[in-house]
Short mmCIF file of C-alpha atoms in Angstrom, two decimals:
data_model
loop_
_atom_site.label_atom_id
_atom_site.label_comp_id
_atom_site.label_asym_id
_atom_site.label_seq_id
_atom_site.Cartn_x
_atom_site.Cartn_y
_atom_site.Cartn_z
CA UNK A 164 -26.61 8.58 30.61
CA UNK A 165 -27.26 4.85 30.96
CA UNK A 166 -30.12 3.86 33.21
CA UNK A 167 -30.00 0.33 34.66
CA UNK A 168 -33.46 -1.14 35.11
CA UNK A 169 -33.78 -4.21 37.31
CA UNK A 170 -36.17 -6.77 35.86
CA UNK A 171 -36.65 -8.67 39.10
CA UNK A 172 -37.31 -6.96 42.41
CA UNK A 173 -36.63 -8.34 45.88
CA UNK A 174 -40.40 -8.77 46.20
CA UNK A 175 -40.48 -10.93 43.05
CA UNK A 176 -37.74 -13.20 44.39
CA UNK A 177 -39.39 -13.58 47.78
CA UNK A 178 -42.73 -14.35 46.14
CA UNK A 179 -41.20 -16.96 43.83
CA UNK A 180 -39.25 -18.66 46.63
CA UNK A 181 -42.40 -18.81 48.73
CA UNK A 182 -44.43 -20.21 45.85
CA UNK A 183 -41.88 -22.92 45.18
CA UNK A 184 -41.75 -23.85 48.86
CA UNK A 185 -45.53 -24.15 49.08
CA UNK A 186 -46.00 -25.97 45.77
CA UNK A 187 -43.04 -28.39 46.11
CA UNK A 188 -41.50 -27.12 42.87
CA UNK A 189 -38.02 -28.00 41.65
CA UNK A 190 -35.14 -25.54 42.00
CA UNK A 191 -34.75 -22.46 39.80
CA UNK A 192 -36.74 -19.23 39.59
CA UNK A 193 -36.74 -18.43 35.86
CA UNK A 194 -36.43 -22.01 34.62
CA UNK A 195 -35.55 -25.42 36.19
CA UNK A 196 -31.95 -25.22 37.34
CA UNK A 197 -30.99 -28.68 36.06
CA UNK A 198 -32.38 -27.83 32.63
CA UNK A 199 -30.31 -24.65 32.64
CA UNK A 200 -27.15 -26.60 33.52
CA UNK A 201 -27.66 -29.43 31.03
CA UNK A 202 -25.66 -27.90 28.17
CA UNK A 203 -22.54 -26.45 29.81
CA UNK A 204 -23.00 -26.57 33.57
CA UNK A 205 -23.92 -22.87 33.85
CA UNK A 206 -27.04 -22.29 35.94
CA UNK A 207 -27.22 -18.56 35.13
CA UNK A 208 -30.42 -18.79 33.08
CA UNK A 209 -32.28 -20.21 36.07
CA UNK A 210 -31.82 -17.12 38.28
CA UNK A 211 -32.03 -13.32 37.95
CA UNK A 212 -28.81 -11.31 38.10
CA UNK A 213 -29.62 -10.18 41.63
CA UNK A 214 -29.11 -13.77 42.81
CA UNK A 215 -25.85 -14.29 40.94
CA UNK A 216 -23.88 -11.35 42.34
CA UNK A 217 -23.52 -10.22 45.95
CA UNK A 218 -22.97 -6.68 44.69
CA UNK A 219 -26.26 -6.77 42.79
CA UNK A 220 -28.05 -8.33 45.75
CA UNK A 221 -26.82 -5.71 48.24
CA UNK A 222 -27.11 -2.80 45.74
CA UNK A 223 -23.38 -2.19 45.91
CA UNK A 224 -23.09 -2.17 49.70
CA UNK A 225 -20.91 -5.31 49.60
CA UNK A 226 -18.85 -6.82 46.78
CA UNK A 227 -16.47 -9.69 46.14
CA UNK A 228 -13.28 -9.06 48.11
CA UNK A 229 -15.07 -7.34 51.00
CA UNK A 230 -15.36 -8.75 54.51
CA UNK A 231 -18.61 -9.28 56.35
CA UNK A 232 -18.11 -8.00 59.90
CA UNK A 233 -20.22 -6.93 62.85
CA UNK A 234 -20.45 -3.47 61.29
CA UNK A 235 -22.11 -4.53 58.04
CA UNK A 236 -23.62 -7.97 58.69
CA UNK A 237 -27.11 -6.42 58.85
CA UNK A 238 -26.98 -6.06 55.07
CA UNK A 239 -26.84 -9.86 54.65
CA UNK A 240 -28.60 -11.14 57.76
CA UNK A 241 -31.23 -12.86 55.58
CA UNK A 242 -28.43 -14.80 53.82
CA UNK A 243 -27.03 -16.42 56.98
CA UNK A 244 -28.14 -19.09 59.41
CA UNK A 245 -28.87 -17.69 62.89
CA UNK A 246 -25.74 -19.13 64.51
CA UNK A 247 -23.39 -17.71 61.91
CA UNK A 248 -25.09 -14.32 62.24
CA UNK A 249 -24.59 -14.46 66.03
CA UNK A 250 -20.93 -15.40 65.61
CA UNK A 251 -20.30 -12.44 63.31
CA UNK A 252 -22.33 -9.94 65.32
CA UNK A 253 -21.08 -10.90 68.77
CA UNK A 254 -17.96 -13.12 68.58
CA UNK A 255 -15.67 -11.43 66.07
CA UNK A 256 -16.17 -13.84 63.19
CA UNK A 257 -15.51 -12.46 59.68
CA UNK A 258 -16.37 -13.87 56.26
CA UNK A 259 -14.59 -12.85 53.06
CA UNK A 260 -16.83 -12.53 50.01
CA UNK A 261 -15.93 -13.99 46.64
CA UNK A 262 -17.71 -14.09 43.31
CA UNK A 263 -20.32 -16.78 42.71
CA UNK A 264 -18.86 -19.86 41.02
CA UNK A 265 -20.82 -20.39 37.79
CA UNK A 266 -19.47 -23.77 36.62
CA UNK A 267 -21.34 -26.55 38.40
CA UNK A 268 -18.56 -29.05 37.61
CA UNK A 269 -16.30 -27.14 40.02
CA UNK A 270 -18.67 -27.64 42.94
CA UNK A 271 -18.49 -31.44 43.32
CA UNK A 272 -16.40 -34.33 42.00
CA UNK A 273 -16.54 -34.38 38.21
CA UNK A 274 -17.59 -38.03 37.90
CA UNK A 275 -20.33 -37.57 40.51
CA UNK A 276 -21.91 -34.61 38.75
CA UNK A 277 -21.58 -36.25 35.32
CA UNK A 278 -23.39 -39.34 36.68
CA UNK A 279 -26.09 -37.09 38.16
CA UNK A 280 -26.90 -35.77 34.69
CA UNK A 281 -26.61 -39.23 33.08
CA UNK A 282 -28.83 -40.98 35.63
CA UNK A 283 -31.40 -38.21 36.03
CA UNK A 284 -34.92 -39.62 36.39
CA UNK A 285 -33.83 -43.21 37.11
CA UNK A 286 -34.14 -43.30 40.92
CA UNK A 287 -37.17 -44.27 42.97
CA UNK A 288 -38.02 -45.47 46.49
CA UNK A 289 -38.90 -49.14 46.99
CA UNK A 290 -41.49 -50.48 49.41
CA UNK A 291 -39.00 -50.21 52.31
CA UNK A 292 -38.22 -46.57 51.56
CA UNK A 293 -34.77 -47.23 50.11
CA UNK A 294 -33.48 -45.58 46.94
CA UNK A 295 -33.20 -48.07 44.07
CA UNK A 296 -32.13 -48.11 40.42
CA UNK A 297 -34.53 -49.08 37.62
CA UNK A 298 -33.69 -52.77 38.10
CA UNK A 299 -34.66 -52.59 41.77
CA UNK A 300 -31.05 -52.92 42.92
CA UNK A 301 -28.83 -50.41 44.74
CA UNK A 302 -28.49 -46.91 43.34
CA UNK A 303 -25.98 -46.56 40.49
CA UNK A 304 -24.30 -43.27 41.44
CA UNK A 305 -24.76 -39.52 41.38
CA UNK A 306 -27.57 -37.45 42.88
CA UNK A 307 -30.64 -39.73 42.81
CA UNK A 308 -33.22 -36.93 42.70
CA UNK A 309 -31.58 -33.90 41.02
CA UNK A 310 -34.91 -32.10 40.81
CA UNK A 311 -35.88 -32.95 44.38
CA UNK A 312 -39.21 -31.59 45.56
CA UNK A 313 -39.30 -33.11 49.07
CA UNK A 314 -37.06 -33.04 52.11
CA UNK A 315 -36.90 -36.84 52.05
CA UNK A 316 -35.45 -36.84 48.51
CA UNK A 317 -32.80 -34.30 49.49
CA UNK A 318 -31.72 -36.21 52.59
CA UNK A 319 -31.82 -39.53 50.71
CA UNK A 320 -29.22 -38.31 48.23
CA UNK A 321 -27.01 -36.87 50.96
CA UNK A 322 -27.16 -40.05 53.04
CA UNK A 323 -26.30 -42.28 50.07
CA UNK A 324 -22.96 -40.61 49.44
CA UNK A 325 -21.28 -38.27 51.89
CA UNK A 326 -17.96 -37.38 50.25
CA UNK A 327 -19.14 -38.22 46.69
CA UNK A 328 -16.07 -40.36 45.94
CA UNK A 329 -15.85 -44.14 45.69
CA UNK A 330 -13.30 -44.08 48.50
CA UNK A 331 -11.67 -41.35 50.57
CA UNK A 332 -9.20 -41.06 53.39
CA UNK A 333 -9.14 -37.63 55.04
CA UNK A 334 -6.15 -36.66 57.18
CA UNK A 335 -7.59 -34.40 59.87
CA UNK A 336 -6.39 -32.02 62.55
CA UNK A 337 -8.91 -31.19 65.28
CA UNK A 338 -8.83 -28.32 67.77
CA UNK A 339 -11.28 -28.23 70.70
CA UNK A 340 -11.67 -24.80 72.29
CA UNK A 341 -13.21 -23.72 75.59
CA UNK A 342 -15.62 -20.74 75.69
CA UNK A 343 -12.61 -18.56 76.58
CA UNK A 344 -11.09 -19.43 73.19
CA UNK A 345 -8.24 -21.52 74.60
CA UNK A 346 -7.41 -24.89 73.09
CA UNK A 347 -8.35 -27.61 75.56
CA UNK A 348 -7.68 -30.64 73.37
CA UNK A 349 -6.01 -31.26 70.05
CA UNK A 350 -6.20 -34.42 67.97
CA UNK A 351 -4.87 -35.89 64.75
CA UNK A 352 -7.13 -38.44 63.10
CA UNK A 353 -7.96 -40.16 59.87
CA UNK A 354 -11.49 -40.59 58.49
CA UNK A 355 -12.05 -43.27 55.84
CA UNK A 356 -15.10 -43.77 53.60
CA UNK A 357 -15.51 -46.66 51.17
CA UNK A 358 -18.55 -47.28 48.95
CA UNK A 359 -19.43 -50.86 48.00
CA UNK A 360 -22.31 -49.73 45.72
CA UNK A 361 -23.00 -46.97 43.20
CA UNK A 362 -19.31 -46.60 42.36
CA UNK A 363 -18.23 -44.30 39.54
CA UNK A 364 -14.44 -44.77 39.31
CA UNK A 365 -13.71 -48.31 40.51
CA UNK A 366 -14.15 -51.03 37.83
CA UNK A 367 -17.21 -52.68 39.41
CA UNK A 368 -20.37 -50.61 39.88
CA UNK A 369 -21.23 -52.78 42.89
CA UNK A 370 -18.78 -54.84 44.95
CA UNK A 371 -19.94 -58.43 44.59
CA UNK A 372 -21.07 -59.90 47.89
CA UNK A 373 -21.35 -56.47 49.54
CA UNK A 374 -24.46 -55.17 47.78
CA UNK A 375 -26.38 -55.11 51.08
CA UNK A 376 -23.99 -52.48 52.48
CA UNK A 377 -24.08 -48.75 51.82
CA UNK A 378 -20.68 -47.73 53.17
CA UNK A 379 -17.76 -48.69 55.32
CA UNK A 380 -16.51 -45.81 57.42
CA UNK A 381 -13.84 -45.55 60.10
CA UNK A 382 -12.06 -43.00 62.23
CA UNK A 383 -8.61 -43.54 63.73
CA UNK A 384 -6.72 -41.32 66.17
CA UNK A 385 -2.96 -40.94 65.83
CA UNK A 386 -2.29 -38.16 68.37
CA UNK A 387 -1.91 -37.31 71.19
CA UNK A 388 -0.48 -40.34 72.97
CA UNK A 389 -3.51 -40.59 75.28
CA UNK A 390 -5.74 -41.66 72.35
CA UNK A 391 -3.20 -42.98 69.85
CA UNK A 392 -4.53 -46.19 68.29
CA UNK A 393 -8.15 -45.61 69.33
CA UNK A 394 -10.34 -46.38 66.33
CA UNK A 395 -13.92 -47.05 65.32
CA UNK A 396 -15.59 -48.70 62.32
CA UNK A 397 -19.14 -48.02 61.17
CA UNK A 398 -20.60 -50.57 58.76
CA UNK A 399 -23.73 -49.15 57.16
CA UNK A 400 -26.46 -51.34 55.71
CA UNK A 401 -28.10 -50.34 52.45
CA UNK A 402 -31.45 -50.71 54.20
CA UNK A 403 -31.88 -47.29 55.76
CA UNK A 404 -34.22 -48.65 58.41
CA UNK A 405 -31.27 -50.37 60.13
CA UNK A 406 -28.60 -48.88 62.36
CA UNK A 407 -24.96 -49.41 61.38
CA UNK A 408 -22.73 -51.86 63.23
CA UNK A 409 -20.26 -49.89 65.35
CA UNK A 410 -17.01 -51.48 66.56
CA UNK A 411 -14.09 -49.86 68.29
CA UNK A 412 -10.56 -50.66 69.37
CA UNK A 413 -9.35 -49.16 72.65
CA UNK A 414 -5.58 -49.67 73.11
CA UNK A 415 -5.83 -49.85 76.92
CA UNK A 416 -8.03 -52.96 76.62
CA UNK A 417 -6.18 -54.37 73.59
CA UNK A 418 -9.36 -55.74 72.09
CA UNK A 419 -12.16 -54.85 69.71
CA UNK A 420 -15.55 -54.33 71.29
CA UNK A 421 -19.00 -53.59 69.96
CA UNK A 422 -20.55 -50.24 70.88
CA UNK A 423 -24.24 -49.28 71.10
CA UNK A 424 -24.93 -47.98 67.64
CA UNK A 425 -27.83 -45.70 68.56
CA UNK A 426 -25.71 -43.53 70.86
CA UNK A 427 -24.83 -41.10 68.10
CA UNK A 428 -25.19 -37.85 70.02
CA UNK A 429 -22.00 -38.13 72.05
CA UNK A 430 -18.40 -37.15 71.16
CA UNK A 431 -15.99 -39.97 70.36
CA UNK A 432 -13.16 -38.33 72.32
CA UNK A 433 -13.00 -35.92 75.29
CA UNK A 434 -13.54 -32.24 74.55
CA UNK A 435 -14.98 -32.63 71.08
CA UNK A 436 -18.23 -30.97 70.04
CA UNK A 437 -18.59 -33.30 67.06
CA UNK A 438 -21.01 -36.25 67.10
CA UNK A 439 -21.35 -39.20 64.72
CA UNK A 440 -24.82 -37.85 63.96
CA UNK A 441 -23.26 -34.64 62.59
CA UNK A 442 -21.29 -36.24 59.74
CA UNK A 443 -22.12 -34.37 56.54
CA UNK A 444 -25.32 -33.20 58.35
CA UNK A 445 -26.68 -36.72 57.73
CA UNK A 446 -24.71 -39.00 60.03
CA UNK A 447 -27.59 -41.39 60.78
CA UNK A 448 -29.59 -43.79 58.59
CA UNK A 449 -32.30 -42.01 56.61
CA UNK A 450 -35.30 -43.56 58.35
CA UNK A 451 -34.03 -43.12 61.90
CA UNK A 452 -35.11 -39.52 61.32
CA UNK A 453 -38.53 -38.51 60.07
CA UNK A 454 -41.01 -35.72 59.42
CA UNK A 455 -38.73 -34.37 56.67
CA UNK A 456 -40.18 -31.13 55.38
CA UNK A 457 -39.05 -28.23 53.21
CA UNK A 458 -39.68 -25.09 55.22
CA UNK A 459 -38.07 -22.40 53.10
CA UNK A 460 -36.17 -21.48 49.95
CA UNK A 461 -33.78 -18.57 50.07
CA UNK A 462 -30.50 -17.22 48.69
CA UNK A 463 -27.64 -18.01 51.07
CA UNK A 464 -23.99 -17.25 51.72
CA UNK A 465 -21.85 -20.38 51.92
CA UNK A 466 -18.25 -21.59 51.58
CA UNK A 467 -18.69 -23.76 48.50
CA UNK A 468 -15.40 -23.19 46.66
CA UNK A 469 -12.61 -21.57 48.67
CA UNK A 470 -11.85 -24.02 51.47
CA UNK A 471 -8.36 -25.19 50.41
CA UNK A 472 -5.28 -23.33 51.67
CA UNK A 473 -2.85 -24.09 48.85
CA UNK A 474 -0.29 -21.67 50.33
CA UNK A 475 0.50 -23.94 53.29
CA UNK A 476 2.57 -27.02 52.50
CA UNK A 477 0.30 -29.15 54.73
CA UNK A 478 -2.89 -27.25 53.71
CA UNK A 479 -3.35 -25.85 57.22
CA UNK A 480 -5.68 -22.88 57.62
CA UNK A 481 -5.48 -19.56 59.45
CA UNK A 482 -7.80 -18.47 62.24
CA UNK A 483 -9.33 -15.33 63.72
CA UNK A 484 -12.00 -14.13 66.14
CA UNK A 485 -13.03 -15.11 69.63
CA UNK A 486 -11.17 -14.17 72.84
CA UNK A 487 -7.82 -15.56 71.64
CA UNK A 488 -8.13 -14.99 67.88
CA UNK A 489 -8.40 -18.75 67.33
CA UNK A 490 -12.12 -19.54 67.37
CA UNK A 491 -12.91 -19.41 63.63
CA UNK A 492 -11.25 -20.51 60.43
CA UNK A 493 -10.61 -17.81 57.84
CA UNK A 494 -13.46 -18.49 55.43
CA UNK A 495 -14.46 -17.36 51.96
CA UNK A 496 -18.16 -17.41 51.12
CA UNK A 497 -20.14 -16.69 48.00
CA UNK A 498 -23.75 -16.06 47.11
CA UNK A 499 -25.61 -19.31 46.50
CA UNK A 500 -28.67 -18.30 44.46
CA UNK A 501 -30.99 -20.85 46.05
CA UNK A 502 -30.78 -22.88 49.22
CA UNK A 503 -33.50 -25.32 50.23
CA UNK A 504 -34.04 -25.42 53.99
CA UNK A 505 -35.19 -28.78 55.35
CA UNK A 506 -36.18 -29.75 58.88
CA UNK A 507 -36.29 -33.27 60.33
CA UNK A 508 -36.85 -34.96 63.69
CA UNK A 509 -34.93 -37.89 65.28
CA UNK A 510 -37.77 -40.45 65.33
CA UNK A 511 -35.46 -43.42 66.02
CA UNK A 512 -33.78 -41.98 69.13
CA UNK A 513 -36.09 -41.80 72.18
CA UNK A 514 -33.38 -40.20 74.33
CA UNK A 515 -31.81 -37.90 71.75
CA UNK A 516 -30.98 -34.44 73.11
CA UNK A 517 -31.97 -33.02 69.71
CA UNK A 518 -35.61 -32.13 69.09
CA UNK A 519 -35.13 -31.28 65.41
CA UNK A 520 -32.48 -30.12 62.98
CA UNK A 521 -32.51 -27.61 60.16
CA UNK A 522 -30.22 -28.10 57.15
CA UNK A 523 -29.55 -25.67 54.29
CA UNK A 524 -29.02 -27.54 50.97
CA UNK A 525 -27.48 -26.00 47.86
CA UNK A 526 -30.30 -26.38 45.33
CA UNK A 527 -27.78 -26.80 42.49
CA UNK A 528 -25.64 -29.58 43.98
CA UNK A 529 -27.70 -30.71 47.00
CA UNK A 530 -24.64 -30.35 49.22
CA UNK A 531 -25.30 -29.40 52.86
CA UNK A 532 -24.25 -25.79 53.47
CA UNK A 533 -25.02 -25.50 57.17
CA UNK A 534 -26.88 -27.29 59.95
CA UNK A 535 -28.42 -25.98 63.17
CA UNK A 536 -29.90 -28.37 65.73
CA UNK A 537 -32.47 -27.49 68.38
CA UNK A 538 -32.95 -29.14 71.75
CA UNK A 539 -36.17 -30.68 73.05
CA UNK A 540 -37.33 -27.25 74.26
CA UNK A 541 -36.87 -25.76 70.79
CA UNK A 542 -33.80 -23.74 71.78
CA UNK A 543 -30.77 -23.55 69.47
CA UNK A 544 -28.37 -26.31 70.48
CA UNK A 545 -25.45 -26.80 68.09
CA UNK A 546 -24.30 -25.81 64.62
CA UNK A 547 -22.22 -27.43 61.93
CA UNK A 548 -20.82 -25.56 58.91
CA UNK A 549 -18.06 -26.50 56.53
CA UNK A 550 -16.10 -25.18 53.57
CA UNK A 551 -15.67 -27.03 50.28
CA UNK A 552 -13.03 -26.60 47.61
CA UNK A 553 -11.70 -27.70 44.28
CA UNK A 554 -8.04 -28.35 45.09
CA UNK A 555 -6.82 -26.29 42.15
CA UNK A 556 -5.20 -22.92 42.77
CA UNK A 557 -2.82 -21.30 40.31
CA UNK A 558 0.14 -23.61 39.76
CA UNK A 559 -0.84 -25.80 42.74
CA UNK A 560 -3.15 -28.71 42.11
CA UNK A 561 -4.14 -32.02 43.69
CA UNK A 562 -5.41 -34.51 41.14
CA UNK A 563 -8.15 -37.12 41.43
CA UNK A 564 -7.64 -39.15 38.27
CA UNK A 565 -8.24 -36.89 35.25
CA UNK A 566 -9.68 -34.01 37.27
CA UNK A 567 -8.67 -31.86 40.24
CA UNK A 568 -9.62 -33.22 43.64
CA UNK A 569 -12.84 -31.85 45.14
CA UNK A 570 -13.60 -32.18 48.85
CA UNK A 571 -14.17 -30.34 52.10
CA UNK A 572 -11.46 -28.10 53.54
CA UNK A 573 -12.50 -27.21 57.07
CA UNK A 574 -15.43 -27.48 59.51
CA UNK A 575 -16.82 -25.66 62.54
CA UNK A 576 -18.86 -27.67 65.08
CA UNK A 577 -20.12 -25.19 67.66
CA UNK A 578 -22.08 -25.79 70.85
CA UNK A 579 -24.35 -22.75 71.16
CA UNK A 580 -25.35 -23.48 74.74
CA UNK A 581 -21.87 -24.01 76.21
CA UNK A 582 -19.81 -21.85 73.86
CA UNK A 583 -17.40 -24.69 73.05
CA UNK A 584 -15.99 -24.86 69.52
CA UNK A 585 -14.50 -27.79 67.61
CA UNK A 586 -12.54 -26.87 64.48
CA UNK A 587 -11.44 -29.52 61.98
CA UNK A 588 -9.32 -29.16 58.88
CA UNK A 589 -8.37 -31.56 56.12
CA UNK A 590 -4.59 -31.62 55.77
CA UNK A 591 -2.19 -33.41 53.45
CA UNK A 592 -0.72 -35.64 56.14
CA UNK A 593 -0.81 -36.48 59.83
CA UNK A 594 1.54 -38.50 62.06
CA UNK A 595 2.48 -42.15 61.58
CA UNK A 596 2.71 -41.69 57.82
CA UNK A 597 -1.01 -41.32 57.11
CA UNK A 598 -1.80 -39.16 54.07
CA UNK A 599 -4.93 -38.01 52.28
CA UNK A 600 -6.06 -40.50 49.60
CA UNK A 601 -8.93 -40.56 47.15
CA UNK A 602 -10.39 -43.37 45.02
CA UNK A 603 -7.71 -45.80 46.12
CA UNK A 604 -8.98 -49.34 46.64
CA UNK A 605 -6.27 -49.94 49.28
CA UNK A 606 -8.27 -47.73 51.68
CA UNK A 607 -10.48 -50.68 52.59
CA UNK A 608 -7.67 -53.03 53.64
CA UNK A 609 -5.69 -50.26 55.34
CA UNK A 610 -8.48 -48.72 57.42
CA UNK A 611 -11.76 -50.62 57.28
CA UNK A 612 -11.28 -54.13 58.65
CA UNK A 613 -10.91 -55.53 62.17
CA UNK A 614 -7.35 -56.51 61.32
CA UNK A 615 -6.67 -52.89 60.36
CA UNK A 616 -8.04 -51.73 63.74
CA UNK A 617 -5.69 -54.05 65.61
CA UNK A 618 -2.73 -53.12 63.46
CA UNK A 619 -3.27 -49.39 63.96
CA UNK A 620 -3.80 -49.95 67.68
CA UNK A 621 -0.29 -51.33 67.97
#
């Protein structure tokens, strides 16, 4: 008879997570996680087996391939944010479990993670609170503080690079549902991101003459006819004490106008539960929020690798749950051995409806796994959770240069207080010939200039 003896109890893990939260330690329980990953990208040595397998964690009650439902969610309540738990327990949401991905290079763009290892230890904050390279100039790419010990360092890295590519164009389908689960609005849109600094694929590390900018970002709507041609451009300054410039083109007025840039807690189109402030859980300049603080470290269940539906020719996803069976995307989640939970307050927005937000970061990649916002009374307000993927499944593959494309696959933006749900999915193409692109320098001219706004408006 073989007796299996567990070296690390649940009490040990809780004690170590608490100690690291209170002492501002870097990630990893048995050794620093970035030291463990340095040789081959495997973080296994940094965590006990009980944090690398959902079966080990639940003592066999749940395993890869099982579904988390209202009947068994109590076994993993501690691994979920409160909104996701509520959705499973009361709204019919289900999550399919998969094995923990052990290769860190499959959890972000290859070049971004490689630069994070190469540039480790080089970042610092200047006197204005902006992240700089050793020469005092803009950051040179990758996670600036891989062994982050503060909430500010975690949010700084996230704000510097949302999609972790030099340039991206996401083709998006959006579905806005009423509390009764019926679709009230549906949109097709394109979301463009272009980095003028810290570039890892384009020939020039920094785009000459644009070093004072952090990103150019736009959103265009191609359907339905009522919003076709409506578009917005955000120009972000590298100085994270400044608000972006926000311009929009409204076809009915046939002109470009400037919009108040601090009104970031309103939907861009009717029916949507998605705000500019929600983007990547860090949609505002770093220093327009404050009081960043790490409040907890914990294992977590998140959709970090299964968000691409390779079976559909346009990558569209299936749904379930809610009154009409359409409220939630089918989602695969896996055990993330360590999430760092950070809270922050909107110090630059006197009239913001949000009192504070709580974001769960993957301690290995520093990607945001989930966000819950709270209103001024401290009540849960809204939630934002997405699914990531390496676009590589069997004989189907989408390439980004020498490596498979990595990106997000789908998103839920849920209003807890009204029950409205916005679902977004990244697809291969939308109307008017717009298709997903990555690391293509043409993205700037096609989607990120005033001339592009006017052209798309016609």
